[in-house]
Amino acid sequence: MAKKTYDLLFKLLLIGDSGVGKTCVLFRFSDDAFNTTFISTIGIDFKIKTVELQGKKIKLQIWDTAGQERFHTITTSYYRGAMGIMLVYDITNTKSFENISKWLRNIDEHANEDVERMLLGNKCDMEDKRIVPKAKGEQIAREHGIRFFETSAKANINIEKAFLTLAEDILRKVKILNYGINMWKILSKNVFHSI
């Protein structure tokens, strides 16, 4: 049997409208590459990258979903088991930003209640074509209690920082959960021994 090369496995999901740059964000993080000729994701695709955080090797399994409505039923099943979800919009596309509320509802309907969420305003290198002000992204993130970054896969702005921050937030939650489970084991052992 092969030796496990990581301590923890985190399943992450990229969601958002078609054309906002989810695949470019994923490839920039996983392969440090940028390609302007990506075709639209059909259904779902994924990449794996192992990172080291707080002395733990964490394997990130990052799922890239299709943004088109016709693939909606395929992709909703991938929400289950996701530990972190990145909602991506394009700062040059008002509709993609307006649809963030729809994507947030999808998370509420299909994902685990305790999933970590993060909002990314992508294509921030295109300042001359900006339509969605940074303040609007910050506001919606604040309203929903989630982190926010403006990113650019092309210029490699905040991509790694966003993924590592999301992974750290999940790791913190996992440690708290494990601490609770271990405390329960200790407490229940002491209670049963004293009876």
Short mmCIF file of C-alpha atoms in Angstrom, two decimals:
data_model
loop_
_atom_site.label_atom_id
_atom_site.label_comp_id
_atom_site.label_asym_id
_atom_site.label_seq_id
_atom_site.Cartn_x
_atom_site.Cartn_y
_atom_site.Cartn_z
CA MET A 1 0.00 0.00 0.00
CA ALA A 2 1.36 3.45 -0.96
CA LYS A 3 2.35 5.77 1.85
CA LYS A 4 0.06 8.78 2.25
CA THR A 5 1.99 11.92 1.25
CA TYR A 6 -0.27 14.43 3.04
CA ASP A 7 -1.84 14.97 6.46
CA LEU A 8 -5.18 16.45 5.44
CA LEU A 9 -7.32 16.63 2.31
CA PHE A 10 -9.42 19.75 1.68
CA LYS A 11 -12.00 19.82 -1.10
CA LEU A 12 -12.43 23.31 -2.56
CA LEU A 13 -14.91 24.51 -5.15
CA LEU A 14 -14.75 27.43 -7.59
CA ILE A 15 -18.16 28.78 -8.59
CA GLY A 16 -19.44 31.80 -10.50
CA ASP A 17 -20.76 32.80 -13.90
CA SER A 18 -19.21 31.54 -17.11
CA GLY A 19 -16.27 33.65 -18.31
CA VAL A 20 -15.29 35.20 -14.96
CA GLY A 21 -11.91 33.43 -15.01
CA LYS A 22 -12.40 30.48 -12.64
CA THR A 23 -10.27 28.16 -14.76
CA CYS A 24 -7.54 30.80 -15.13
CA VAL A 25 -7.53 31.35 -11.35
CA LEU A 26 -7.20 27.59 -10.82
CA PHE A 27 -4.37 27.16 -13.36
CA ARG A 28 -2.49 30.17 -11.99
CA PHE A 29 -2.59 28.63 -8.51
CA SER A 30 -1.97 24.98 -9.44
CA ASP A 31 0.52 25.36 -12.33
CA ASP A 32 1.57 29.03 -12.08
CA ALA A 33 0.42 29.39 -15.67
CA PHE A 34 -1.92 31.74 -17.53
CA ASN A 35 -3.58 31.00 -20.84
CA THR A 36 -6.02 33.28 -22.63
CA THR A 37 -7.31 30.51 -24.88
CA PHE A 38 -9.20 28.38 -22.34
CA ILE A 39 -12.50 27.10 -23.62
CA SER A 40 -15.48 27.11 -21.26
CA THR A 41 -15.39 24.34 -18.69
CA ILE A 42 -17.84 21.60 -19.60
CA GLY A 43 -19.38 20.19 -16.46
CA ILE A 44 -16.55 20.01 -13.98
CA ASP A 45 -12.78 19.64 -13.80
CA PHE A 46 -10.29 19.55 -10.94
CA LYS A 47 -6.65 20.09 -10.02
CA ILE A 48 -4.63 19.02 -7.00
CA LYS A 49 -1.96 21.00 -5.21
CA THR A 50 -0.28 20.16 -1.91
CA VAL A 51 0.65 23.05 0.37
CA GLU A 52 2.28 23.22 3.78
CA LEU A 53 0.48 25.15 6.52
CA GLN A 54 1.30 25.19 10.22
CA GLY A 55 3.55 22.15 9.85
CA LYS A 56 0.85 20.09 8.08
CA LYS A 57 0.93 18.88 4.48
CA ILE A 58 -2.49 19.71 3.06
CA LYS A 59 -3.67 18.30 -0.25
CA LEU A 60 -6.04 20.76 -1.91
CA GLN A 61 -8.45 19.13 -4.34
CA ILE A 62 -9.84 22.12 -6.24
CA TRP A 63 -12.94 21.63 -8.37
CA ASP A 64 -13.63 24.04 -11.22
CA THR A 65 -17.31 24.17 -12.14
CA ALA A 66 -19.03 25.27 -15.32
CA GLY A 67 -20.84 28.57 -14.90
CA GLN A 68 -23.45 27.96 -17.58
CA GLU A 69 -27.01 27.30 -16.40
CA ARG A 70 -27.25 24.10 -18.48
CA PHE A 71 -24.60 22.43 -16.29
CA HIS A 72 -26.25 23.54 -13.03
CA THR A 73 -27.66 20.10 -12.11
CA ILE A 74 -24.29 18.41 -12.71
CA THR A 75 -22.35 20.87 -10.58
CA THR A 76 -24.71 21.12 -7.58
CA SER A 77 -23.75 17.61 -6.45
CA TYR A 78 -20.14 18.81 -6.09
CA TYR A 79 -21.16 21.23 -3.33
CA ARG A 80 -21.57 18.29 -0.96
CA GLY A 81 -18.38 17.60 0.91
CA ALA A 82 -16.77 20.88 -0.14
CA MET A 83 -14.91 22.42 2.78
CA GLY A 84 -14.26 25.74 1.04
CA ILE A 85 -16.00 27.57 -1.79
CA MET A 86 -14.64 30.49 -3.79
CA LEU A 87 -17.30 32.63 -5.45
CA VAL A 88 -15.78 34.42 -8.42
CA TYR A 89 -17.08 37.43 -10.35
CA ASP A 90 -15.49 39.59 -13.03
CA ILE A 91 -14.92 43.26 -12.06
CA THR A 92 -15.59 44.21 -15.72
CA ASN A 93 -18.97 42.43 -15.82
CA THR A 94 -21.91 43.79 -13.77
CA LYS A 95 -24.10 40.73 -14.38
CA SER A 96 -21.48 38.36 -12.94
CA PHE A 97 -21.43 40.50 -9.77
CA GLU A 98 -25.24 40.70 -9.55
CA ASN A 99 -25.40 36.90 -9.80
CA ILE A 100 -23.26 36.47 -6.65
CA SER A 101 -26.48 36.49 -4.59
CA LYS A 102 -27.76 33.56 -6.71
CA TRP A 103 -24.51 31.67 -6.15
CA LEU A 104 -24.72 32.35 -2.39
CA ARG A 105 -28.24 30.85 -2.38
CA ASN A 106 -26.87 27.78 -4.20
CA ILE A 107 -24.31 27.36 -1.43
CA ASP A 108 -27.03 27.63 1.23
CA GLU A 109 -29.14 25.02 -0.61
CA HIS A 110 -26.47 22.50 -1.59
CA ALA A 111 -23.34 22.85 0.58
CA ASN A 112 -22.60 21.89 4.17
CA GLU A 113 -23.73 24.49 6.67
CA ASP A 114 -20.20 25.11 7.98
CA VAL A 115 -18.47 25.48 4.60
CA GLU A 116 -15.87 28.28 4.43
CA ARG A 117 -16.75 30.83 1.75
CA MET A 118 -14.67 33.49 0.02
CA LEU A 119 -15.52 36.13 -2.60
CA LEU A 120 -13.08 36.93 -5.42
CA GLY A 121 -13.39 39.96 -7.72
CA ASN A 122 -11.29 38.68 -10.62
CA LYS A 123 -9.55 40.51 -13.49
CA CYS A 124 -8.42 43.41 -11.27
CA ASP A 125 -5.56 43.99 -13.74
CA MET A 126 -8.19 45.45 -16.11
CA GLU A 127 -8.67 48.68 -14.14
CA ASP A 128 -9.48 50.66 -17.31
CA LYS A 129 -12.48 48.35 -17.97
CA ARG A 130 -13.65 48.15 -14.32
CA ILE A 131 -17.42 48.42 -13.82
CA VAL A 132 -17.79 46.91 -10.33
CA PRO A 133 -16.14 49.11 -7.66
CA LYS A 134 -13.98 47.30 -5.09
CA ALA A 135 -16.18 48.79 -2.33
CA LYS A 136 -19.20 46.84 -3.68
CA GLY A 137 -17.31 43.55 -3.41
CA GLU A 138 -16.18 44.44 0.11
CA GLN A 139 -19.75 45.34 1.06
CA ILE A 140 -21.35 42.07 -0.10
CA ALA A 141 -18.54 40.10 1.61
CA ARG A 142 -19.13 42.02 4.86
CA GLU A 143 -22.90 41.43 4.66
CA HIS A 144 -22.32 37.68 4.38
CA GLY A 145 -19.41 37.48 6.83
CA ILE A 146 -16.94 36.17 4.27
CA ARG A 147 -13.45 37.13 3.15
CA PHE A 148 -12.89 39.14 0.00
CA PHE A 149 -9.96 39.53 -2.38
CA GLU A 150 -9.58 41.19 -5.73
CA THR A 151 -7.52 38.90 -7.93
CA SER A 152 -5.92 38.68 -11.32
CA ALA A 153 -4.89 35.34 -12.78
CA LYS A 154 -3.17 37.16 -15.65
CA ALA A 155 -1.04 39.46 -13.44
CA ASN A 156 -0.86 36.89 -10.61
CA ILE A 157 -2.41 39.22 -8.01
CA ASN A 158 -3.66 37.68 -4.73
CA ILE A 159 -4.21 34.21 -6.25
CA GLU A 160 -1.92 32.25 -3.92
CA LYS A 161 -2.87 34.48 -0.97
CA ALA A 162 -6.59 33.76 -1.52
CA PHE A 163 -6.15 29.96 -1.71
CA LEU A 164 -3.79 29.81 1.27
CA THR A 165 -6.09 32.05 3.35
CA LEU A 166 -9.07 29.80 2.57
CA ALA A 167 -7.01 26.70 3.45
CA GLU A 168 -5.89 28.32 6.73
CA ASP A 169 -9.49 29.17 7.64
CA ILE A 170 -10.50 25.54 7.02
CA LEU A 171 -7.50 24.26 8.98
CA ARG A 172 -8.45 26.47 11.94
CA LYS A 173 -11.99 25.04 11.85
CA VAL A 174 -10.66 21.45 11.62
CA LYS A 175 -8.35 22.01 14.61
CA ILE A 176 -11.21 23.43 16.70
CA LEU A 177 -13.42 20.48 15.73
CA ASN A 178 -10.67 17.97 16.57
CA TYR A 179 -9.99 19.74 19.88
CA GLY A 180 -13.70 19.44 20.72
CA ILE A 181 -13.79 15.74 19.82
CA ASN A 182 -10.62 15.02 21.85
CA MET A 183 -11.96 16.96 24.85
CA TRP A 184 -15.22 15.00 24.62
CA LYS A 185 -13.26 11.71 24.60
CA ILE A 186 -11.22 12.78 27.64
CA LEU A 187 -14.26 14.06 29.52
CA SER A 188 -16.43 11.04 28.73
CA LYS A 189 -13.59 8.69 29.72
CA ASN A 190 -13.22 10.48 33.06
CA VAL A 191 -16.98 10.45 33.67
CA PHE A 192 -17.33 6.73 32.96
CA HIS A 193 -14.29 5.88 35.08
CA SER A 194 -15.69 7.77 38.05
CA ILE A 195 -19.02 5.88 37.96
#
